[in-house]
Amino acid sequence: MQNFLDPAILFFVFGLLAGLVKSNLEIPPPISRFLSLYLLMALGLKGGFALAGSGFNASVATSLACAVLLAILIPVMGYQVLRRFLSGFDAAAIAATYGSVSAVTFITTTQFLESHQIAYGGHMAAAMALMESPAIVIAVLLANRVRHSLSVQSNSLASNQQARIAGSQVSLGKLLHESVTDGAQMLLMGALVIGMLTGESGKAVMHVFSVDLFKGMLAFFLLDMGLLAARNISALKTSSIGLLIYAVVAPVLHAGIALLLSVLCGLNPGDACLLMLLAASASYIAVPAALRIAIPEANPSLYIGLSLGVTFPVNILVGIPLYSHIAQRVLAH
C-alpha cells in the first residue's frame, strides 16, 4: 500500500485514469523526450558516482554476467512458448520485446529502493544497458529462420523470400550499430563513465541535478507514461486471452529466473530486486522501433500493446514492491 502513496506512482495512476476517461491532457512529445533523457543522464551519473566508490570487482562482474544471460535466455524461451499459438514473426517480435528491458521501470525501481533505504550497486545501470540489444539480434535471427522456412514451403515465392532474407541479414549489423549508438543508450553510458571519472567531487557539484530534481522529473514522466499506457490498453481489445495472460504471467516467471540466479550468485537484495525487475520488464521504445524495420511482418499493436498496456502498469503498480519484498526475504543475511 505504501508504494501507491508515493507521489510518482500516484501521478502514473492519475495519468492512467485521465487516459481511460479520454481526457485531452497530454505532455508534448519534445518535453517527454527531454524528461526521458534527463532521467537516463541522472541515473547514469548516480551509477557512476557509486561505481567510483566501489570499483569494478567480482560482485559487479557476476551481476553483469547474470544480466547478459537473462537477456539471451528470456527471448529464446519466450519464442518457444509463443510460437505455439502465433505466427513466427509475431512470436519473435513479442519474445524480443519481453527479452529486452524498460528503462522507466528500472528508474522507478531505483527510486523506490532509495526511498526505502535499500542499497543497490551503481553498476546495475550498466546491466540495464547490456540487456537491451541481445533480444533484437535473437529476434532477427529467428525471423530469418521463419522466412527461410516459408521460402522452402513455397517455391513460387522462393526468389522473393530469399531477397528478403538477404536484406534482413545485411541489416543485422546496421541494427546492432544503431542499438549500441542509440542516443539514449549512449547518454546513459556516457553519464556513467563521467560519474566514475569525477567521483565524489562530481557528485557534490551535480547533486542538485541528479538527486534533488530527480523525484519531480520522474513523477512528471510517469504522468506521461500513464496517459500512454491508457491509450495502449484500449488497443488490446482484439487480443486473445492467452496473450493477455502471457503479458502478466511471463514477466513473473522471468523475475523468478532472475531471483534464482541472484541466489546462486549471492547478489544482495537491492541488486537482486533490480535484476528481477529488468527480467520482468518489456521494452516499448527501443526494441519496437528496431522491430518495425527488422520484422515488418509482425503486428506492432501486439508487441507494443502488451508491453505498454499490460506489463508496464503491472510492474509499476505491483511488481516493484512485490519483487523488492521477495528479494529481501530470500536474500537478507
Backbone as numpy.savetxt, mean C-alpha at the origin, in Angstrom:
# Nx Ny Nz CAx CAy CAz Cx Cy Cz
-12.25 1.47 20.35 -13.08 2.68 20.35 -12.21 3.93 20.35
-11.05 3.85 21.01 -10.18 5.02 21.10 -9.69 5.46 19.72
-9.52 4.47 18.81 -9.07 4.81 17.47 -10.09 5.70 16.75
-11.39 5.49 16.99 -12.42 6.28 16.33 -12.46 7.71 16.87
-11.90 7.94 18.06 -11.89 9.28 18.63 -10.67 10.08 18.21
-9.82 9.48 17.40 -8.67 10.19 16.86 -9.18 11.17 15.80
-8.77 12.45 15.87 -9.28 13.44 14.91 -9.06 13.05 13.45
-7.88 12.50 13.14 -7.60 12.12 11.75 -8.57 11.05 11.27
-8.83 10.05 12.11 -9.75 8.97 11.74 -11.17 9.52 11.62
-11.55 10.42 12.51 -12.88 11.01 12.45 -13.08 11.83 11.17
-12.02 12.49 10.71 -12.12 13.22 9.46 -12.30 12.25 8.28
-11.67 11.08 8.37 -11.88 10.07 7.33 -13.34 9.61 7.33
-13.88 9.33 8.51 -15.28 8.91 8.64 -16.20 10.01 8.11
-15.89 11.26 8.46 -16.70 12.39 7.99 -16.68 12.47 6.46
-15.49 12.32 5.86 -15.39 12.35 4.40 -16.16 11.21 3.76
-16.10 10.03 4.40 -16.82 8.87 3.90 -18.33 9.13 3.91
-18.82 9.68 5.02 -20.26 9.98 5.13 -20.67 11.08 4.15
-19.84 12.09 4.02 -20.15 13.18 3.10 -20.23 12.67 1.66
-19.33 11.75 1.32 -19.36 11.17 -0.02 -20.57 10.30 -0.25
-20.96 9.54 0.76 -22.11 8.63 0.63 -23.43 9.38 0.46
-23.53 10.56 1.09 -24.77 11.35 0.93 -24.67 12.29 -0.27
-23.58 12.10 -1.06 -23.39 12.85 -2.30 -23.29 14.36 -2.08
-22.55 14.75 -1.04 -22.26 16.17 -0.81 -21.32 16.67 -1.91
-21.35 17.98 -2.17 -20.44 18.54 -3.16 -19.09 18.94 -2.54
-18.85 18.51 -1.31 -17.56 18.76 -0.67 -16.47 18.03 -1.45
-15.39 18.73 -1.77 -14.27 18.09 -2.45 -12.98 18.85 -2.16
-11.88 18.10 -2.25 -10.55 18.70 -2.09 -9.96 18.83 -3.49
-9.56 20.01 -3.94 -8.99 20.16 -5.28 -7.80 19.23 -5.49
-7.71 18.57 -6.64 -6.62 17.61 -6.91 -5.21 18.15 -6.62
-4.88 19.42 -6.97 -3.53 19.90 -6.67 -3.23 19.91 -5.16
-4.25 20.24 -4.35 -4.05 20.25 -2.90 -3.89 18.83 -2.38
-4.69 17.91 -2.91 -4.57 16.51 -2.52 -3.19 15.98 -2.86
-2.69 16.34 -4.03 -1.34 15.92 -4.44 -0.28 16.50 -3.51
-0.43 17.78 -3.16 0.52 18.40 -2.25 0.52 17.69 -0.89
-0.67 17.40 -0.37 -0.75 16.73 0.93 -0.08 15.37 0.89
-0.28 14.64 -0.20 0.35 13.34 -0.35 1.87 13.45 -0.33
2.39 14.41 -1.08 3.85 14.60 -1.13 4.39 15.07 0.23
3.64 15.95 0.89 4.08 16.40 2.21 4.20 15.22 3.17
3.17 14.37 3.22 3.17 13.25 4.15 4.32 12.30 3.88
4.61 12.03 2.60 5.72 11.15 2.26 7.06 11.77 2.65
7.19 13.07 2.43 8.44 13.76 2.77 8.65 13.76 4.28
7.60 14.08 5.03 7.71 14.09 6.49 8.00 12.70 7.03
7.33 11.68 6.46 7.56 10.31 6.89 9.00 9.90 6.62
9.51 10.23 5.43 10.89 9.91 5.09 11.88 10.57 6.03
11.64 11.84 6.34 12.54 12.55 7.26 12.55 11.90 8.64
11.35 11.59 9.16 11.27 10.98 10.50 11.96 9.62 10.51
11.77 8.86 9.42 12.44 7.57 9.33 13.95 7.72 9.26
14.41 8.72 8.50 15.84 8.96 8.38 16.47 9.40 9.69
15.77 10.27 10.42 16.28 10.71 11.72 16.41 9.51 12.68
15.41 8.63 12.63 15.45 7.45 13.49 16.59 6.51 13.10
16.79 6.34 11.80 17.88 5.47 11.33 19.25 6.05 11.66
19.35 7.38 11.67 20.62 8.02 12.02 21.02 7.66 13.44
20.01 7.47 14.30 20.30 7.10 15.68 20.57 5.63 15.87
19.84 4.77 15.15 19.97 3.32 15.35 21.00 2.67 14.45
21.19 3.22 13.23 22.11 2.62 12.29 21.48 1.43 11.58
22.20 0.90 10.59 21.73 -0.26 9.83 22.32 -1.51 10.46
21.48 -2.30 11.09 21.95 -3.49 11.79 21.21 -4.73 11.31
21.46 -5.86 11.98 20.84 -7.13 11.58 19.33 -7.07 11.68
18.81 -6.38 12.68 17.37 -6.27 12.86 16.73 -5.53 11.69
17.39 -4.46 11.24 16.89 -3.69 10.10 16.88 -4.56 8.85
17.99 -5.28 8.62 18.10 -6.14 7.44 17.03 -7.23 7.45
16.74 -7.78 8.63 15.73 -8.82 8.75 14.34 -8.29 8.40
14.02 -7.10 8.91 12.72 -6.49 8.61 12.55 -6.24 7.13
13.59 -5.73 6.48 13.52 -5.45 5.05 13.39 -6.73 4.24
14.08 -7.78 4.68 13.99 -9.07 3.99 12.57 -9.64 4.10
11.95 -9.49 5.26 10.56 -9.94 5.45 9.62 -9.18 4.53
9.86 -7.89 4.39 9.02 -7.06 3.53 9.09 -7.51 2.08
10.29 -7.76 1.59 10.47 -8.20 0.20 9.83 -9.57 -0.02
10.01 -10.47 0.94 9.41 -11.81 0.84 7.88 -11.71 0.73
7.28 -10.86 1.55 5.83 -10.67 1.50 5.39 -10.08 0.16
6.19 -9.16 -0.37 5.85 -8.50 -1.63 5.86 -9.48 -2.80
6.59 -10.56 -2.67 6.63 -11.60 -3.71 5.57 -12.66 -3.45
5.44 -13.06 -2.21 4.55 -14.15 -1.84 3.07 -13.80 -2.02
2.66 -12.62 -1.59 1.23 -12.25 -1.60 0.63 -12.20 -3.00
1.26 -11.54 -3.98 0.64 -11.54 -5.32 0.58 -12.92 -5.98
1.59 -13.75 -5.73 1.58 -15.10 -6.29 0.45 -15.92 -5.69
0.29 -15.85 -4.37 -0.81 -16.56 -3.70 -2.16 -16.02 -4.15
-2.28 -14.70 -4.23 -3.54 -14.09 -4.62 -3.97 -14.51 -6.01
-3.03 -14.57 -6.94 -3.35 -14.97 -8.31 -3.89 -16.39 -8.35
-3.30 -17.29 -7.59 -3.74 -18.68 -7.58 -5.19 -18.80 -7.10
-5.57 -17.97 -6.16 -6.95 -18.00 -5.64 -7.91 -17.32 -6.62
-7.56 -16.14 -7.07 -8.45 -15.34 -7.92 -8.66 -15.96 -9.30
-7.66 -16.70 -9.77 -7.76 -17.30 -11.10 -8.89 -18.32 -11.19
-9.35 -18.80 -10.06 -10.40 -19.82 -10.04 -11.76 -19.25 -10.44
-11.95 -17.93 -10.25 -13.26 -17.37 -10.59 -13.19 -16.04 -11.35
-12.00 -15.69 -11.84 -11.85 -14.49 -12.65 -10.99 -14.80 -13.88
-11.04 -13.92 -14.86 -10.14 -14.06 -16.00 -8.70 -13.88 -15.53
-7.77 -14.40 -16.30 -6.36 -14.31 -15.91 -5.90 -12.87 -15.76
-6.41 -11.99 -16.62 -5.99 -10.59 -16.56 -6.52 -9.89 -15.30
-7.79 -10.10 -14.99 -8.34 -9.50 -13.78 -7.70 -10.10 -12.53
-7.43 -11.39 -12.56 -6.78 -12.04 -11.41 -5.39 -11.48 -11.18
-4.63 -11.29 -12.26 -3.28 -10.73 -12.13 -3.31 -9.30 -11.62
-4.27 -8.51 -12.12 -4.37 -7.10 -11.72 -4.74 -6.97 -10.24
-5.73 -7.74 -9.80 -6.14 -7.65 -8.39 -5.05 -8.20 -7.48
-4.39 -9.28 -7.91 -3.30 -9.85 -7.11 -2.17 -8.84 -6.94
-1.87 -8.09 -8.01 -0.82 -7.07 -7.93 -1.23 -5.93 -7.01
-2.50 -5.53 -7.10 -3.01 -4.45 -6.26 -2.88 -4.80 -4.78
-3.22 -6.04 -4.44 -3.14 -6.48 -3.04 -1.73 -6.93 -2.65
-0.88 -7.15 -3.64 0.51 -7.50 -3.34 1.37 -6.28 -3.08
0.88 -5.11 -3.50 1.60 -3.87 -3.24 1.06 -3.23 -1.96
1.37 -1.96 -1.73 1.05 -1.34 -0.43 0.36 0.00 -0.59
-0.27 0.42 0.50 -0.91 1.74 0.58 -0.08 2.63 1.50
0.48 3.68 0.93 1.31 4.59 1.72 0.47 5.30 2.79
-0.78 5.64 2.46 -1.62 6.36 3.42 -1.95 5.46 4.62
-2.21 4.17 4.37 -2.44 3.24 5.47 -1.22 3.17 6.37
-0.04 3.10 5.76 1.21 3.03 6.52 1.40 4.30 7.34
1.20 5.46 6.73 1.39 6.73 7.41 0.43 6.87 8.59
-0.82 6.48 8.36 -1.83 6.55 9.43 -1.45 5.62 10.58
-0.89 4.47 10.24 -0.46 3.52 11.28 0.69 4.08 12.10
1.65 4.73 11.45 2.76 5.32 12.21 2.26 6.38 13.18
1.27 7.15 12.74 0.70 8.17 13.62 -0.02 7.52 14.80
-0.72 6.42 14.53 -1.40 5.68 15.59 -0.39 5.15 16.60
0.71 4.58 16.13 1.74 4.03 17.02 2.37 5.14 17.86
2.64 6.27 17.24 3.25 7.38 17.98 2.30 7.93 19.04
1.02 8.03 18.71 0.06 8.56 19.68 -0.13 7.60 20.85
0.15 6.31 20.64 0.04 5.31 21.71 1.41 4.94 22.30
2.42 5.73 21.90 3.79 5.55 22.42 4.30 4.13 22.23
4.08 3.61 21.02 4.59 2.30 20.64 5.76 2.52 19.69
6.94 2.06 20.08 8.15 2.30 19.30 8.17 1.46 18.03
8.71 2.06 16.96 8.91 1.33 15.70 10.16 1.88 15.03
10.72 1.11 14.11 11.96 1.51 13.46 11.74 2.41 12.26
12.60 3.41 12.10 12.50 4.31 10.96 12.72 3.59 9.63
13.41 2.45 9.68 13.68 1.70 8.46 12.41 1.12 7.83
11.30 1.11 8.56 10.06 0.55 8.00 9.55 1.40 6.84
9.96 2.67 6.77 9.61 3.49 5.61 10.30 2.93 4.36
11.54 2.46 4.52 12.24 1.82 3.40 11.57 0.50 3.04
11.07 -0.22 4.05 10.36 -1.47 3.80 9.13 -1.22 2.93
8.42 -0.13 3.23 7.25 0.21 2.43 7.64 0.47 0.97
8.73 1.19 0.77 9.18 1.50 -0.59 9.58 0.23 -1.34
10.22 -0.71 -0.64 10.65 -1.95 -1.27 9.48 -2.84 -1.68
8.35 -2.70 -0.99 7.20 -3.56 -1.25 6.32 -3.08 -2.40
6.64 -1.94 -2.95 5.75 -1.36 -3.97 5.89 -2.02 -5.33
7.12 -2.32 -5.76 7.36 -2.71 -7.15 7.24 -4.19 -7.48
7.64 -5.13 -6.61 7.62 -6.55 -7.00 6.28 -7.02 -7.55
5.18 -6.56 -6.98 3.86 -7.01 -7.43 3.59 -6.60 -8.88
4.09 -5.45 -9.29 3.89 -4.99 -10.67 4.60 -5.93 -11.63
5.84 -6.28 -11.31 6.62 -7.18 -12.16 5.94 -8.53 -12.27
5.50 -9.06 -11.14 4.83 -10.37 -11.12 3.55 -10.33 -11.95
2.78 -9.25 -11.82 1.53 -9.13 -12.58 1.78 -9.11 -14.08
2.82 -8.40 -14.52 3.15 -8.35 -15.94 3.54 -9.74 -16.45
4.35 -10.45 -15.67 4.75 -11.80 -16.07 3.54 -12.74 -16.15
2.64 -12.62 -15.19 1.44 -13.46 -15.20 0.55 -13.12 -16.39
0.41 -11.84 -16.68 -0.41 -11.43 -17.82 0.19 -11.91 -19.13
1.51 -11.87 -19.24 2.18 -12.37 -20.44 1.90 -13.86 -20.62
1.89 -14.59 -19.51 1.60 -16.03 -19.58 0.18 -16.28 -20.06
-0.76 -15.45 -19.59 -2.15 -15.59 -20.03 -2.27 -15.29 -21.51
-1.60 -14.24 -21.97 -1.65 -13.89 -23.39 -1.07 -15.01 -24.25
0.02 -15.59 -23.77 0.63 -16.69 -24.51 -0.31 -17.88 -24.58
-0.99 -18.16 -23.49 -1.94 -19.27 -23.47 -3.09 -19.02 -24.45
-3.58 -17.79 -24.49 -4.66 -17.45 -25.42 -4.21 -17.56 -26.87
-2.97 -17.19 -27.14 -2.46 -17.26 -28.51 -2.32 -18.70 -28.98
-1.98 -19.59 -28.06 -1.86 -21.01 -28.40 -3.24 -21.59 -28.69
-4.25 -21.17 -27.93 -5.60 -21.70 -28.09 -6.27 -21.19 -29.36
-5.88 -20.05 -29.84 -6.53 -19.46 -31.01 -5.49 -19.10 -32.06
-5.22 -20.02 -32.99 -4.19 -19.79 -34.00 -4.52 -18.62 -34.91
-5.80 -18.35 -35.11 -6.18 -17.26 -35.99 -5.78 -15.90 -35.44
-5.62 -15.85 -34.11 -5.23 -14.59 -33.48 -3.79 -14.61 -33.00
-3.06 -15.66 -33.39 -1.72 -15.86 -32.83 -0.78 -14.69 -33.10
-0.76 -14.21 -34.33 0.19 -13.14 -34.65 -0.12 -11.88 -33.86
-1.41 -11.56 -33.72 -1.81 -10.38 -32.95 -1.45 -10.52 -31.49
-1.69 -11.71 -30.93 -1.39 -11.94 -29.52 0.11 -11.89 -29.28
0.90 -12.46 -30.22 2.35 -12.44 -30.04 2.88 -11.02 -30.05
2.27 -10.18 -30.86 2.70 -8.77 -30.90 2.44 -8.11 -29.57
1.27 -8.45 -28.98 0.94 -7.86 -27.67 1.88 -8.36 -26.60
2.24 -9.65 -26.69 3.18 -10.21 -25.72 4.52 -9.49 -25.81
5.01 -9.32 -27.05 6.31 -8.67 -27.23 6.28 -7.25 -26.69
5.16 -6.54 -26.96 5.05 -5.17 -26.48 5.07 -5.11 -24.99
4.38 -6.06 -24.32 4.33 -6.05 -22.87 5.69 -6.38 -22.28
6.40 -7.34 -22.94 7.70 -7.72 -22.41 8.70 -6.58 -22.55
8.59 -5.84 -23.67 9.47 -4.68 -23.84 9.17 -3.63 -22.78
7.89 -3.49 -22.43 7.50 -2.45 -21.49 7.84 -2.78 -20.05
8.23 -4.03 -19.77 8.53 -4.42 -18.40 9.66 -3.58 -17.82
10.73 -3.42 -18.61 11.83 -2.59 -18.14 11.42 -1.15 -17.92
10.56 -0.66 -18.81 10.08 0.71 -18.66 9.23 0.86 -17.40
8.38 -0.14 -17.15 7.56 -0.11 -15.95 8.42 -0.13 -14.69
9.46 -0.95 -14.70 10.37 -1.01 -13.56 11.03 0.34 -13.34
11.49 0.95 -14.44 12.15 2.25 -14.33 11.19 3.30 -13.78
9.95 3.31 -14.30 8.98 4.29 -13.84 8.60 4.07 -12.39
8.57 2.79 -11.97 8.23 2.48 -10.59 9.32 2.97 -9.64
10.57 2.72 -10.01 11.69 3.10 -9.14 11.87 4.61 -9.11
11.65 5.27 -10.27 11.88 6.71 -10.36 10.60 7.52 -10.17
9.51 6.88 -9.77 8.27 7.60 -9.50 8.52 8.73 -8.51
7.92 9.88 -8.78 8.20 11.06 -7.96 7.94 10.86 -6.48
6.81 10.24 -6.14 6.49 10.02 -4.73 7.49 9.07 -4.08
7.84 8.01 -4.83 8.81 7.03 -4.33 10.17 7.68 -4.10
10.61 8.48 -5.04 11.91 9.13 -4.92 11.92 10.15 -3.78
10.80 10.86 -3.61 10.72 11.84 -2.52 10.84 11.15 -1.17
10.16 10.02 -1.01 10.24 9.27 0.24 11.66 8.83 0.52
12.31 8.21 -0.46 13.67 7.71 -0.25 14.67 8.85 -0.11
14.46 9.93 -0.88 15.35 11.08 -0.75 15.27 11.69 0.63
14.05 11.85 1.15 13.87 12.40 2.49 14.47 11.47 3.54
14.36 10.16 3.32 14.94 9.19 4.25 16.46 9.36 4.32
17.09 9.48 3.16 18.55 9.65 3.10 18.95 10.98 3.74
18.21 12.06 3.44 18.53 13.37 4.02 18.39 13.33 5.54
17.36 12.64 6.02 17.20 12.50 7.47 18.36 11.75 8.10
18.83 10.70 7.41 19.98 9.93 7.94 21.25 10.79 7.97
21.45 11.58 6.92 22.67 12.38 6.82 22.70 13.53 7.83
21.55 14.13 8.10 21.52 15.30 8.99 21.33 14.94 10.46
20.73 13.78 10.73 20.62 13.30 12.11 19.91 14.25 13.06
20.46 14.38 14.25 19.83 15.18 15.30 19.72 16.65 14.95
20.73 17.18 14.28 20.68 18.60 13.91 19.54 18.86 12.91
19.39 17.95 11.95 18.31 18.08 10.99 16.95 17.90 11.65
16.88 17.00 12.60 15.63 16.76 13.32 15.18 18.01 14.07
16.13 18.69 14.69 15.80 19.91 15.43 15.30 21.01 14.49
15.95 21.14 13.34 15.58 22.19 12.39 14.22 21.92 11.76
13.94 20.64 11.45 12.73 20.27 10.72 11.58 19.82 11.61
11.71 19.99 12.92 10.71 19.47 13.84 9.31 20.04 13.56
9.23 21.32 13.34 7.93 21.94 13.07 7.30 21.36 11.81
8.13 21.17 10.79 7.64 20.66 9.51 7.23 19.19 9.58
8.11 18.37 10.13 7.89 16.92 10.07 7.10 16.36 11.25
6.92 17.13 12.31 6.22 16.61 13.49 4.97 17.45 13.81
5.17 18.74 14.04 4.05 19.59 14.50 2.92 19.68 13.48
3.26 19.79 12.20 2.24 19.93 11.16 1.65 18.59 10.71
2.30 17.50 11.06 1.98 16.20 10.48 0.53 15.77 10.74
0.10 15.88 11.98 -1.23 15.39 12.36 -2.33 16.13 11.60
-2.22 17.46 11.51 -3.23 18.24 10.81 -3.27 17.92 9.33
-2.09 17.80 8.72 -2.02 17.47 7.30 -2.62 16.09 7.04
-2.34 15.14 7.93 -2.88 13.79 7.78 -4.41 13.81 7.87
-4.95 14.58 8.80 -6.40 14.68 8.95 -7.03 15.25 7.68
-6.42 16.27 7.12 -6.93 16.89 5.89 -6.91 15.87 4.74
-5.80 15.12 4.65 -5.66 14.15 3.57 -6.64 12.99 3.74
-6.87 12.55 4.98 -7.82 11.46 5.22 -9.25 11.89 4.92
-9.55 13.18 5.10 -10.85 13.69 4.68 -11.03 13.46 3.18
-10.01 13.78 2.40 -10.06 13.57 0.96 -10.17 12.07 0.64
-9.45 11.24 1.38 -9.51 9.79 1.15 -10.90 9.23 1.47
-11.56 9.79 2.46 -12.92 9.37 2.79 -13.88 9.67 1.64
-13.75 10.87 1.07 -14.58 11.25 -0.08 -14.31 10.33 -1.27
-13.03 10.02 -1.49 -12.66 9.15 -2.61 -13.14 7.73 -2.40
-13.02 7.24 -1.18 -13.47 5.87 -0.87 -14.97 5.75 -1.08
-15.74 6.77 -0.71 -17.19 6.74 -0.87 -17.57 6.61 -2.34
-16.84 7.30 -3.21 -17.13 7.22 -4.64 -16.86 5.81 -5.18
-15.85 5.15 -4.64 -15.53 3.81 -5.12 -16.43 2.74 -4.52
-17.00 3.01 -3.36 -17.95 2.06 -2.79 -19.17 1.93 -3.71
-19.64 3.04 -4.24 -20.81 3.01 -5.13 -20.51 2.26 -6.42
-19.23 2.20 -6.81 -18.86 1.51 -8.04 -18.81 0.00 -7.88
-18.96 -0.49 -6.64 -18.84 -1.93 -6.38 -20.18 -2.65 -6.41
-21.24 -1.95 -6.77 -22.57 -2.56 -6.74 -22.69 -3.78 -7.64
-21.92 -3.80 -8.71 -22.00 -4.92 -9.65 -20.98 -6.02 -9.35
-20.15 -5.83 -8.33 -19.13 -6.84 -8.00 -19.77 -8.04 -7.32
-19.16 -9.19 -7.52 -19.68 -10.41 -6.92 -19.41 -10.44 -5.42
-20.20 -11.22 -4.70 -20.01 -11.37 -3.26 -18.64 -11.98 -2.97
-18.21 -12.90 -3.84 -16.90 -13.53 -3.65 -15.76 -12.53 -3.64
-15.81 -11.55 -4.54 -14.75 -10.54 -4.60 -14.79 -9.63 -3.36
-15.98 -9.28 -2.92 -16.11 -8.45 -1.73 -15.56 -9.18 -0.50
-15.84 -10.48 -0.43 -15.30 -11.29 0.67 -13.78 -11.33 0.59
-13.26 -11.50 -0.62 -11.80 -11.51 -0.82 -11.17 -10.21 -0.33
-11.81 -9.08 -0.63 -11.28 -7.77 -0.26 -11.21 -7.58 1.25
-12.01 -8.35 2.00 -12.00 -8.25 3.46 -11.14 -9.34 4.08
-11.28 -10.58 3.58 -10.62 -11.74 4.20 -9.15 -11.85 3.80
-8.83 -11.64 2.52 -7.45 -11.79 2.06 -6.47 -10.90 2.83
-6.78 -9.61 3.06 -5.85 -8.78 3.84 -5.59 -9.32 5.25
-6.63 -9.92 5.86 -6.45 -10.51 7.19 -5.46 -11.68 7.13
-5.60 -12.51 6.11 -4.68 -13.63 5.94 -3.26 -13.13 5.66
-3.15 -12.09 4.85 -1.82 -11.52 4.56 -1.18 -10.98 5.84
-1.98 -10.33 6.66 -1.47 -9.82 7.94 -1.04 -10.96 8.84
-1.77 -12.08 8.78 -1.40 -13.26 9.57 -0.06 -13.82 9.15
0.21 -13.83 7.84 1.52 -14.30 7.35 2.62 -13.36 7.84
2.35 -12.06 7.79 3.33 -11.08 8.27 3.60 -11.26 9.76
2.56 -11.56 10.53 2.73 -11.80 11.97 3.59 -13.02 12.20
3.34 -14.09 11.44 4.14 -15.31 11.57 5.61 -15.03 11.28
5.89 -14.28 10.21 7.27 -13.90 9.90 7.88 -13.06 11.03
7.08 -12.17 11.57 7.56 -11.31 12.66 7.95 -12.13 13.88
7.14 -13.15 14.19 7.43 -14.01 15.33 8.70 -14.82 15.07
8.81 -15.38 13.87 9.98 -16.20 13.52 11.27 -15.39 13.52
11.15 -14.12 13.12 12.35 -13.27 12.99 12.59 -12.40 14.22
11.68 -12.46 15.19 11.87 -11.72 16.43 11.73 -10.22 16.30
10.81 -9.75 15.47 10.61 -8.31 15.33 9.90 -7.74 16.55
10.10 -6.46 16.81 9.42 -5.84 17.94 7.96 -5.55 17.56
7.07 -5.31 18.54 5.65 -5.13 18.24 5.35 -4.00 17.26
6.07 -2.88 17.37 5.82 -1.75 16.47 6.14 -2.10 15.02
7.31 -2.70 14.79 7.69 -3.09 13.43 6.76 -4.17 12.90
6.36 -5.10 13.77 5.46 -6.17 13.37 4.10 -5.61 12.96
3.61 -4.64 13.71 2.33 -4.01 13.38 2.39 -3.34 12.01
3.47 -2.60 11.75 3.62 -1.95 10.45 3.74 -2.96 9.33
4.47 -4.04 9.56 4.60 -5.09 8.54 3.25 -5.73 8.26
2.45 -5.95 9.32 1.12 -6.52 9.14 0.22 -5.59 8.34
0.27 -4.29 8.63 -0.57 -3.34 7.89 -0.11 -3.21 6.45
1.21 -3.27 6.22 1.70 -3.22 4.85 1.21 -4.44 4.07
1.28 -5.61 4.70 0.83 -6.83 4.04 -0.68 -6.80 3.80
-1.42 -6.21 4.72 -2.88 -6.17 4.62 -3.39 -5.08 3.69
-2.54 -4.12 3.37 -3.00 -2.99 2.56 -2.99 -3.33 1.08
-3.54 -2.44 0.29 -3.58 -2.62 -1.16 -3.36 -1.26 -1.82
-2.62 -1.27 -2.91 -2.33 -0.02 -3.60 -3.54 0.47 -4.38
-3.76 1.77 -4.38 -4.85 2.33 -5.19 -4.38 3.51 -6.02
-3.07 3.75 -6.04 -2.53 4.85 -6.84 -1.44 4.34 -7.80
-0.30 3.93 -7.25 0.85 3.57 -8.07 0.60 2.34 -8.94
0.13 1.26 -8.32 -0.08 0.02 -9.07 -1.20 0.15 -10.10
-2.39 0.69 -9.75 -3.41 0.87 -10.77 -2.95 1.70 -11.96
-2.13 2.73 -11.71 -1.62 3.54 -12.82 -0.75 2.71 -13.75
0.07 1.83 -13.17 0.93 0.95 -13.97 0.11 -0.12 -14.69
-0.92 -0.63 -14.02 -1.72 -1.71 -14.60 -2.53 -1.24 -15.81
-2.94 0.01 -15.82 -3.70 0.52 -16.96 -2.87 0.42 -18.24
-1.55 0.52 -18.10 -0.65 0.42 -19.25 -0.24 -1.03 -19.48
0.11 -1.73 -18.41 0.66 -3.07 -18.52 -0.40 -4.13 -18.81
-1.59 -3.99 -18.22 -2.66 -4.98 -18.41 -3.95 -4.25 -18.77
-4.03 -3.71 -19.99 -5.24 -2.97 -20.38 -6.48 -3.86 -20.47
-6.26 -5.19 -20.54 -7.40 -6.11 -20.61 -8.16 -6.22 -19.29
-7.52 -5.84 -18.18 -8.15 -5.96 -16.86 -9.14 -4.82 -16.64
-10.12 -5.07 -15.78 -11.17 -4.10 -15.47 -10.74 -3.21 -14.30
-10.45 -1.92 -14.54 -9.97 -1.04 -13.46 -10.96 -0.88 -12.32
-12.26 -0.93 -12.63 -13.26 -0.74 -11.57 -13.18 -1.85 -10.53
-12.66 -3.00 -10.91 -12.53 -4.11 -9.95 -11.36 -3.85 -9.00
-10.14 -3.68 -9.56 -8.99 -3.58 -8.66 -8.92 -2.25 -7.92
-9.41 -1.18 -8.50 -9.43 0.10 -7.78 -10.60 0.13 -6.79
-11.75 -0.33 -7.24 -12.93 -0.33 -6.37 -12.75 -1.16 -5.12
-12.19 -2.36 -5.28 -11.99 -3.24 -4.12 -10.98 -2.66 -3.15
-9.85 -2.18 -3.67 -8.79 -1.69 -2.78 -9.19 -0.42 -2.05
-9.81 0.51 -2.76 -10.14 1.81 -2.17 -11.52 1.83 -1.54
-12.45 1.06 -2.10 -13.82 1.08 -1.58 -14.05 0.14 -0.43
-13.23 -0.92 -0.31 -13.45 -1.91 0.75 -12.23 -2.02 1.68
-11.10 -2.41 1.12 -9.93 -2.73 1.96 -9.38 -1.51 2.69
-9.28 -0.38 2.01 -8.73 0.81 2.66 -9.56 1.26 3.87
-10.88 1.42 3.74 -11.68 1.80 4.93 -11.61 0.78 6.05
-11.63 -0.52 5.70 -11.56 -1.56 6.74 -10.25 -1.47 7.50
-9.15 -1.27 6.78 -7.85 -1.16 7.44 -7.75 0.08 8.33
-8.24 1.21 7.83 -8.15 2.46 8.58 -9.00 2.40 9.85
-10.21 1.88 9.73 -11.15 1.91 10.85 -10.99 0.74 11.81
-10.63 -0.43 11.30 -10.57 -1.63 12.13 -9.17 -2.25 12.19
-8.51 -2.31 11.02 -7.24 -3.02 10.94 -6.13 -2.45 11.80
-5.98 -1.13 11.80 -4.88 -0.52 12.55 -4.94 -0.85 14.04
-6.04 -0.58 14.74 -6.07 -0.93 16.17 -6.03 -2.44 16.41
-6.66 -3.22 15.51 -6.69 -4.67 15.69 -5.31 -5.28 15.56
-4.60 -4.95 14.48 -3.28 -5.54 14.27 -2.26 -5.04 15.29
-2.42 -3.79 15.72 -1.54 -3.27 16.76 -1.72 -4.06 18.06
-2.97 -4.30 18.40 -3.27 -5.06 19.63 -2.71 -6.48 19.54
-2.91 -7.13 18.39 -2.43 -8.50 18.23 -0.91 -8.55 18.29
-0.25 -7.60 17.62 1.22 -7.59 17.61 1.78 -7.41 19.01
1.16 -6.55 19.80 1.63 -6.34 21.18 1.39 -7.56 22.04
0.24 -8.20 21.88 -0.06 -9.39 22.67 0.87 -10.55 22.34
1.16 -10.72 21.04 1.96 -11.87 20.61 3.46 -11.64 20.81
3.91 -10.40 20.58 5.36 -10.14 20.55 5.88 -9.38 21.76
5.01 -9.00 22.68 5.50 -8.28 23.87 6.39 -9.21 24.68
7.53 -8.67 25.12 8.50 -9.47 25.88 8.41 -9.12 27.37
